Coordinates of C-alpha atoms and ligand atoms in Angstrom, one line a residue:
X1 CA 0.0 0.0 0.0
X2 CA 1.3 3.4 -1.0
X3 CA 0.2 6.9 -0.2
X4 CA 0.9 7.9 -3.8
X5 CA 1.9 6.2 -7.0
X6 CA 3.2 8.1 -10.1
X7 CA 2.4 5.7 -12.9
X8 CA 4.2 5.1 -16.2
X9 CA 6.5 8.2 -16.3
X10 CA 9.7 8.4 -18.2
X11 CA 12.8 9.2 -16.0
X12 CA 15.5 11.5 -17.3
X13 CA 17.7 8.5 -18.1
X14 CA 14.9 7.1 -20.3
X15 CA 13.6 4.3 -18.0
X16 CA 9.8 4.0 -18.0
X17 CA 8.5 3.0 -14.6
X18 CA 6.2 3.6 -11.7
X19 CA 7.2 5.3 -8.5
X20 CA 5.7 4.4 -5.1
X21 CA 5.7 6.9 -2.3
X22 CA 5.0 6.2 1.4
X23 CA 5.6 8.3 4.5
X24 CA 7.3 11.1 2.5
X25 CA 9.9 8.7 0.9
X26 CA 10.2 6.9 -2.4
X27 CA 9.7 3.3 -1.4
X28 CA 9.6 1.6 -4.8
X29 CA 10.7 2.3 -8.4
X30 CA 9.3 -0.6 -10.4
X31 CA 6.1 -1.7 -12.1
X32 CA 3.5 -1.6 -9.3
X33 CA 0.1 -3.2 -9.1
X34 CA -0.5 -2.2 -5.5
X35 CA -3.2 0.2 -4.2
X36 CA -2.5 3.8 -3.4
X37 CA -4.3 6.7 -1.8
X38 CA -3.8 8.5 -5.2
X39 CA -2.5 7.4 -8.6
X40 CA -1.0 10.0 -10.9
X41 CA -1.0 8.9 -14.5
X42 CA 2.4 10.1 -16.0
X43 CA 2.3 8.0 -19.1
X44 CA 4.4 9.7 -21.8
X45 CA 5.5 12.4 -19.4
X46 CA 8.9 13.2 -18.0
X47 CA 9.3 12.5 -14.2
X48 CA 12.3 14.3 -12.9
X49 CA 13.8 15.1 -9.5
X50 CA 12.9 18.7 -8.4
X51 CA 14.7 21.7 -9.7
X52 CA 17.4 23.2 -7.5
X53 CA 18.7 26.8 -7.6
X54 CA 22.1 27.1 -5.9
X55 CA 22.3 30.9 -6.3
X56 CA 19.6 33.4 -5.4
X57 CA 18.8 36.6 -3.5
X58 CA 15.5 36.1 -1.7
X59 CA 16.0 39.3 0.4
X60 CA 15.9 41.4 -2.7
X61 CA 13.5 39.5 -4.9
X62 CA 10.3 41.1 -6.4
X63 CA 11.5 44.6 -5.4
X64 CA 12.0 45.8 -9.0
X65 CA 11.5 49.6 -9.3
X66 CA 12.0 50.3 -5.6
X67 CA 13.0 53.0 -5.0
X68 CA 14.0 53.4 -8.7
X69 CA 15.2 51.2 -11.6
X70 CA 18.8 50.4 -12.5
X71 CA 19.4 52.9 -15.3
X72 CA 22.9 51.8 -16.4
X73 CA 22.1 48.1 -16.1
X74 CA 25.4 47.4 -14.4
X75 CA 26.3 45.3 -11.4
X76 CA 27.7 48.4 -9.6
X77 CA 24.6 50.5 -10.0
X78 CA 22.6 47.5 -8.8
X79 CA 24.7 47.3 -5.6
X80 CA 24.2 51.0 -5.1
X81 CA 20.4 50.7 -5.7
X82 CA 20.1 47.8 -3.3
X83 CA 22.0 49.9 -0.7
X84 CA 19.3 52.6 -1.0
X85 CA 16.4 50.0 -0.8
X86 CA 17.8 48.2 2.2
X87 CA 17.7 51.4 4.2
X88 CA 13.9 51.7 3.8
X89 CA 12.6 48.2 3.3
X90 CA 10.9 46.5 6.3
X91 CA 11.5 43.0 7.6
X92 CA 7.8 42.3 6.9
X93 CA 8.1 43.4 3.3
X94 CA 11.1 41.1 2.8
X95 CA 9.3 38.1 4.3
X96 CA 6.1 38.7 2.2
X97 CA 8.1 39.1 -1.1
X98 CA 10.2 36.0 -0.4
X99 CA 7.2 33.9 0.5
X100 CA 5.5 35.0 -2.7
X101 CA 8.5 34.0 -4.7
X102 CA 8.7 30.6 -2.9
X103 CA 5.2 29.8 -3.8
X104 CA 5.9 30.8 -7.4
X105 CA 9.1 28.7 -7.4
X106 CA 7.4 25.7 -5.9
X107 CA 4.7 25.7 -8.6
X108 CA 7.5 25.5 -11.1
X109 CA 9.0 22.5 -9.4
X110 CA 11.9 24.5 -7.8
X111 CA 12.1 22.8 -4.3
X112 CA 15.6 23.7 -3.1
X113 CA 17.1 27.2 -3.1
X114 CA 20.4 28.5 -1.8
X115 CA 19.8 32.2 -1.1
X116 CA 22.5 34.7 -0.2
X117 CA 21.3 37.2 2.5
X118 CA 23.0 40.6 2.9
X119 CA 24.8 40.9 6.2
X120 CA 25.9 44.6 5.6
X121 CA 23.2 46.0 7.8
X122 CA 23.7 46.5 11.6
X123 CA 20.0 45.5 12.3
X124 CA 20.4 42.3 10.3
X125 CA 16.7 42.6 9.5
X126 CA 17.2 40.7 6.2
X127 CA 18.8 37.8 8.1
X128 CA 16.0 37.7 10.6
X129 CA 13.5 37.8 7.7
X130 CA 15.1 35.0 5.7
X131 CA 15.5 32.8 8.8
X132 CA 11.7 33.3 9.3
X133 CA 11.1 32.4 5.6
X134 CA 13.3 29.3 5.9
X135 CA 11.1 28.1 8.8
X136 CA 7.9 28.9 7.0
X137 CA 8.7 27.1 3.8
X138 CA 10.5 24.1 5.3
X139 CA 7.6 21.7 4.6
X140 CA 7.9 22.2 0.8
X141 CA 11.2 24.0 0.0
X142 CA 14.7 23.3 1.3
X143 CA 16.1 26.8 1.8
X144 CA 19.8 27.2 2.5
X145 CA 21.1 30.6 3.5
X146 CA 24.5 32.2 2.8
X147 CA 25.8 35.0 5.0
X148 CA 26.7 37.5 2.3
X149 CA 28.6 40.7 3.1
X150 CA 27.3 42.5 0.0
X151 CA 29.3 45.7 0.5
X152 CA 32.6 43.9 1.1
X153 CA 33.9 42.0 4.2
X154 CA 36.6 44.7 4.7
X155 CA 35.1 47.6 2.6
X156 CA 32.1 47.8 5.0
X157 CA 33.2 48.7 8.5
X158 CA 30.9 46.3 10.4
X159 CA 30.5 43.6 7.7
X160 CA 32.9 41.1 9.4
X161 CA 31.2 41.3 12.8
X162 CA 27.8 41.2 11.2
X163 CA 28.6 38.2 9.1
X164 CA 29.8 36.3 12.1
X165 CA 26.6 37.3 13.9
X166 CA 24.5 36.0 11.0
X167 CA 26.3 32.6 11.2
X168 CA 25.7 32.6 15.0
X169 CA 22.0 33.1 14.3
X170 CA 21.9 30.0 12.1
X171 CA 22.8 31.0 8.6
X172 CA 24.2 27.9 6.9
X173 CA 27.0 29.0 4.5
X174 CA 29.8 31.5 4.4
X175 CA 29.6 34.0 1.6
X176 CA 31.7 36.9 0.3
X177 CA 32.5 39.2 -2.6
X178 CA 36.3 39.6 -3.1
X179 CA 36.1 41.5 -6.4
X180 CA 34.2 44.3 -4.7
X181 CA 36.8 44.9 -1.9
X182 CA 38.8 48.1 -2.4
X183 CA 42.0 46.3 -3.7
X184 CA 43.0 43.0 -5.1
X185 CA 45.0 42.4 -2.0
X186 CA 41.9 43.0 0.2
X187 CA 39.9 40.7 -2.0
X188 CA 42.4 37.9 -1.6
X189 CA 42.6 38.5 2.2
X190 CA 38.8 38.3 2.4
X191 CA 38.9 34.9 0.6
X192 CA 41.5 33.7 3.1
X193 CA 39.5 35.0 6.1
X194 CA 36.2 33.6 4.9
X195 CA 37.7 30.1 4.2
X196 CA 39.2 30.2 7.7
X197 CA 35.8 31.0 9.2
X198 CA 34.2 28.1 7.3
X199 CA 37.0 25.7 8.3
X200 CA 36.7 26.7 12.0
X201 CA 32.9 26.3 12.0
X202 CA 32.6 23.3 9.7
X203 CA 30.6 25.2 7.1
X204 CA 30.3 25.4 3.4
X205 CA 31.6 28.4 1.4
X206 CA 30.0 30.1 -1.6
X207 CA 31.6 33.3 -2.8
X208 CA 30.4 35.8 -5.4
X209 CA 33.8 35.5 -7.1
X210 CA 35.2 37.5 -10.0
X211 CA 31.9 38.8 -11.3
X212 CA 33.8 41.2 -13.5
X213 CA 35.0 41.5 -17.1
X214 CA 38.5 42.3 -15.7
X215 CA 40.7 39.4 -16.7
X216 CA 43.0 40.3 -13.8
X217 CA 40.3 39.5 -11.2
X218 CA 41.7 36.1 -10.2
X219 CA 40.2 35.5 -6.7
X220 CA 39.1 32.0 -7.8
X221 CA 42.8 31.1 -7.7
X222 CA 43.0 32.0 -4.0
X223 CA 39.7 30.3 -3.3
X224 CA 41.0 27.1 -4.9
X225 CA 44.2 27.3 -2.9
X226 CA 42.5 28.0 0.4
X227 CA 40.0 25.2 -0.2
X228 CA 42.9 22.8 -0.8
X229 CA 44.8 24.1 2.3
X230 CA 41.9 23.7 4.7
X231 CA 40.7 20.4 3.2
X232 CA 37.3 21.9 2.2
X233 CA 37.1 19.9 -1.0
X234 CA 33.5 19.4 -2.1
X235 CA 32.2 22.1 0.2
X236 CA 33.2 25.3 -1.7
X237 CA 31.6 27.0 -4.7
X238 CA 32.7 30.0 -6.7
X239 CA 29.6 31.8 -8.1
X240 CA 29.7 33.7 -11.4
X241 CA 33.5 33.5 -12.3
X242 CA 32.8 35.7 -15.2
X243 CA 36.3 37.2 -15.4
X244 CA 37.4 33.8 -16.7
X245 CA 35.6 34.6 -19.9
X246 CA 38.2 37.4 -20.5
X247 CA 41.3 35.7 -19.1
X248 CA 44.4 34.8 -21.1
X249 CA 44.1 31.2 -22.3
X250 CA 47.6 30.2 -21.0
X251 CA 46.6 31.4 -17.5
X252 CA 43.3 29.5 -17.7
X253 CA 45.2 26.3 -18.7
X254 CA 46.9 26.4 -15.3
X255 CA 43.8 27.6 -13.4
X256 CA 41.3 24.9 -14.4
X257 CA 43.4 22.0 -13.1
X258 CA 43.9 23.9 -9.9
X259 CA 40.1 24.3 -9.4
X260 CA 39.5 20.7 -10.3
X261 CA 42.3 19.5 -7.9
X262 CA 40.8 21.6 -5.1
X263 CA 37.3 20.3 -5.6
X264 CA 35.7 23.7 -6.0
X265 CA 32.4 23.9 -7.8
X266 CA 31.3 26.6 -10.1
X267 CA 27.9 28.4 -10.3
X268 CA 27.5 30.5 -13.5
X269 CA 24.3 32.5 -13.6
X270 CA 23.5 33.0 -17.3
X271 CA 20.4 35.1 -17.2
X272 CA 21.9 37.8 -15.1
X273 CA 25.4 37.7 -16.5
X274 CA 24.4 38.0 -20.1
X275 CA 22.5 41.1 -19.0
X276 CA 25.2 42.6 -16.8
X277 CA 28.5 41.8 -18.4
X278 CA 30.2 43.5 -21.3
X279 CA 28.5 46.8 -20.4
X280 CA 31.8 48.7 -20.6
X281 CA 32.5 47.2 -24.1
X282 CA 31.7 48.7 -27.4
X283 CA 32.0 46.1 -30.1
X284 CA 32.8 43.2 -30.2
X285 CA 30.9 42.9 -26.9
X286 CA 31.9 40.1 -24.6
X287 CA 29.3 37.6 -23.5
X288 CA 30.8 37.5 -20.0
X289 CA 29.8 33.9 -19.1
X290 CA 32.4 31.8 -17.5
X291 CA 34.0 28.8 -19.3
X292 CA 31.3 26.1 -18.6
X293 CA 32.2 23.3 -21.0
X294 CA 35.9 23.8 -20.4
X295 CA 35.5 23.4 -16.7
X296 CA 33.3 20.3 -17.1
X297 CA 35.9 18.8 -19.4
X298 CA 38.4 19.1 -16.4
X299 CA 35.9 17.3 -14.1
X300 CA 34.8 20.5 -12.2
X301 CA 31.2 20.3 -11.0
X302 CA 29.2 23.1 -12.6
X303 CA 25.6 24.1 -12.0
X304 CA 23.3 26.8 -13.4
X305 CA 22.1 29.4 -10.9
X306 CA 19.4 32.0 -11.3
X307 CA 20.6 34.8 -9.0
X308 CA 17.8 37.4 -9.5
X309 CA 14.1 37.7 -10.2
X310 CA 12.8 41.3 -10.5
X311 CA 15.2 43.1 -8.3
X312 CA 17.8 45.9 -8.5
X313 CA 20.0 43.8 -10.9
X314 CA 17.5 42.0 -13.1
X315 CA 14.1 43.2 -14.2
X316 CA 12.6 39.8 -15.5
X317 CA 12.6 36.2 -14.3
X318 CA 10.0 33.8 -13.1
X319 CA 11.7 31.2 -10.8
X320 CA 11.8 28.8 -13.7
X321 CA 15.1 26.8 -13.8
X322 CA 14.3 25.7 -17.3
X323 CA 14.6 29.4 -18.4
X324 CA 18.0 29.5 -16.6
X325 CA 19.2 26.3 -18.3
X326 CA 17.8 27.5 -21.7
X327 CA 19.8 30.7 -21.5
X328 CA 22.9 28.9 -20.3
X329 CA 22.7 26.4 -23.1
X330 CA 22.7 29.2 -25.7
X331 CA 25.4 31.4 -24.2
X332 CA 27.7 28.5 -23.5
X333 CA 26.9 27.0 -26.9
X334 CA 25.9 23.6 -25.4
X335 CA 24.0 22.5 -28.4
X336 CA 24.7 18.8 -28.9
X337 CA 22.2 16.3 -27.5
X338 CA 24.6 15.3 -24.7
X339 CA 25.3 18.9 -23.8
X340 CA 21.6 19.9 -23.8
X341 CA 20.7 16.9 -21.6
X342 CA 23.6 17.9 -19.3
X343 CA 22.1 21.4 -18.9
X344 CA 19.0 19.7 -17.5
X345 CA 21.2 17.7 -15.2
X346 CA 22.9 20.9 -14.1
X347 CA 19.6 22.4 -12.8
X348 CA 18.7 19.2 -11.0
X349 CA 21.4 16.7 -9.9
X350 CA 24.5 19.0 -10.2
X351 CA 22.9 21.8 -8.3
X352 CA 21.8 19.3 -5.6
X353 CA 25.4 18.1 -5.3
X354 CA 26.7 21.6 -5.0
X355 CA 24.2 22.3 -2.1
X356 CA 25.0 19.0 -0.5
X357 CA 21.3 18.1 -0.4
X358 CA 20.6 14.8 1.5
X359 CA 18.0 12.4 0.2
X360 CA 17.8 14.1 -3.2
X361 CA 17.0 12.2 -6.4
X362 CA 14.8 9.5 -7.8
X363 CA 15.9 6.3 -6.0
X364 CA 14.4 4.1 -3.3
X365 CA 14.9 5.7 0.1
X366 CA 15.1 9.3 -1.3
X367 CA 12.8 12.1 -0.2
X368 CA 9.6 11.9 -2.3
X369 CA 10.0 15.1 -4.2
X370 CA 9.6 15.1 -7.9
X371 CA 8.1 16.9 -10.9
X372 CA 5.9 15.6 -13.7
X373 CA 6.6 17.6 -16.8
X374 CA 4.6 17.9 -20.1
X375 CA 7.6 16.6 -22.1
X376 CA 9.0 13.3 -23.2
X377 CA 12.6 13.8 -22.2
X378 CA 14.9 16.5 -20.7
X379 CA 15.8 18.1 -24.0
X380 CA 12.1 18.5 -24.9
X381 CA 11.5 20.0 -21.4
X382 CA 14.1 22.6 -22.2
X383 CA 12.9 23.3 -25.6
X384 CA 9.3 23.9 -24.5
X385 CA 10.1 25.1 -20.9
X386 CA 7.4 22.4 -20.4
X387 CA 4.5 22.8 -18.0
X388 CA 4.9 21.4 -14.6
X389 CA 1.8 19.1 -14.6
X390 CA 2.3 18.0 -11.0
X391 CA 4.8 18.9 -8.3
X392 CA 5.3 16.6 -5.4
X393 CA 7.3 17.8 -2.4
X394 CA 8.1 15.5 0.5
X395 CA 5.3 13.1 -0.4
X396 CA 2.6 15.7 -0.9
X397 CA 1.1 17.0 -4.2
X398 CA 1.6 20.8 -3.8
X399 CA 0.9 22.0 -7.3
X400 CA -0.8 21.0 -10.6
X401 CA -0.9 22.7 -14.0
X402 CA -2.7 22.1 -17.3
X403 CA -0.9 20.8 -20.4
X404 CA 0.4 23.6 -22.7
X405 CA -1.3 22.2 -25.8
X406 CA -4.6 22.3 -24.0
X407 CA -4.1 26.0 -23.3
X408 CA -2.7 26.9 -26.7
X409 CA -4.5 24.8 -29.3
X410 CA -6.6 26.4 -32.0
X411 CA -10.3 25.2 -32.0
X412 CA -10.9 22.5 -34.6
X413 CA -7.1 21.8 -35.0
X414 CA -5.0 19.0 -33.5
X415 CA -3.6 20.0 -30.1
X416 CA -0.2 18.2 -30.6
X417 CA 1.7 20.8 -32.6
X418 CA 4.2 21.7 -29.9
X419 CA 5.1 18.4 -28.4
X420 CA 7.0 15.6 -30.2
X421 CA 8.5 12.9 -28.0
X422 CA 11.2 11.6 -30.2
X423 CA 13.6 13.0 -32.7
X424 CA 12.7 11.3 -36.0
Ligands
LIG1 FE1 24.3 36.8 -6.6

């Protein structure tokens, strides 16, 4: 007897099977004849583990236009604008916006989020707000928080103390922004200090690292070395790494093995970085995305992150990790079938690995969280940004949506124009 059976779905690896759920866990993956409280017919549909976003800013989300828009479209104006907003925003507003986003995300099958939370505010109201949100969404979203000194660990006079306070309050991961410190030397020193804090406290590290078009922004090198020195392999990520796009190829040929050897993961954020980078260029204009395929070829774990939805840095976004992977696929030119399928894997399994999620995936004993998509396989899911027909979190159905063709068909015409399961 099962609480729930998802019947006849196609897994990302192509297997067609039933999934039995009991007590919030996956208890069977095989053909099932047993009874269940509810049976979901997923025949012909893709059944995937939930989407995971390893890089987001929940404290700033859905604040677009407050108190004004980012006129230059640059990272630096965004930081300045957020600095104005955080003086006037209330804790209650931050909680309300974050909860609205979480509901939106969950309906799109995004059930685990790593969110940076700004610690450059002596009141730490954003930290208080996000801890409250983490508690409120825990039954359907796994929220991991990063203590993020947005204005620089050393550049902001109280950032160091406030970042430690945030960690004491229960924030999960150590963050930083070395390329925003006043000097390269201060940036490197911040990386060393933040890795020391993480090593002392047994925490993970995720730094905004080298989010710049400056090829001399090389803090990832220090991050890799400090990861190696402290034995933090597998617990450290460098977010963005956009300067690598502009680095000299000889230097990168030395850097990539160093990152791989250290066990540092990379989190490029294609939607925001194709928008922000290259703003100081005329033409040719650099794309500003880090070297995704090249890192993967060296065995480095790479996931796609979202970063922003309607905030001081990015005016669009929906919480859809298929949009993130779709943009990443284009900008990184990951167009072969294997590479496209890998992009789907990046917003599911690779991101879960980066966040260290326990019980993630489609296997017996895993947490019963999954998404039924209106697609035949991962590539089709990307092509269509397919509807999330059913979202199950921790054993409960939390969201349902209609098929796209039902919504888009022309009266009197066949309703199967958008979807085609197999490449002929
Ligand atoms: Fe970010």
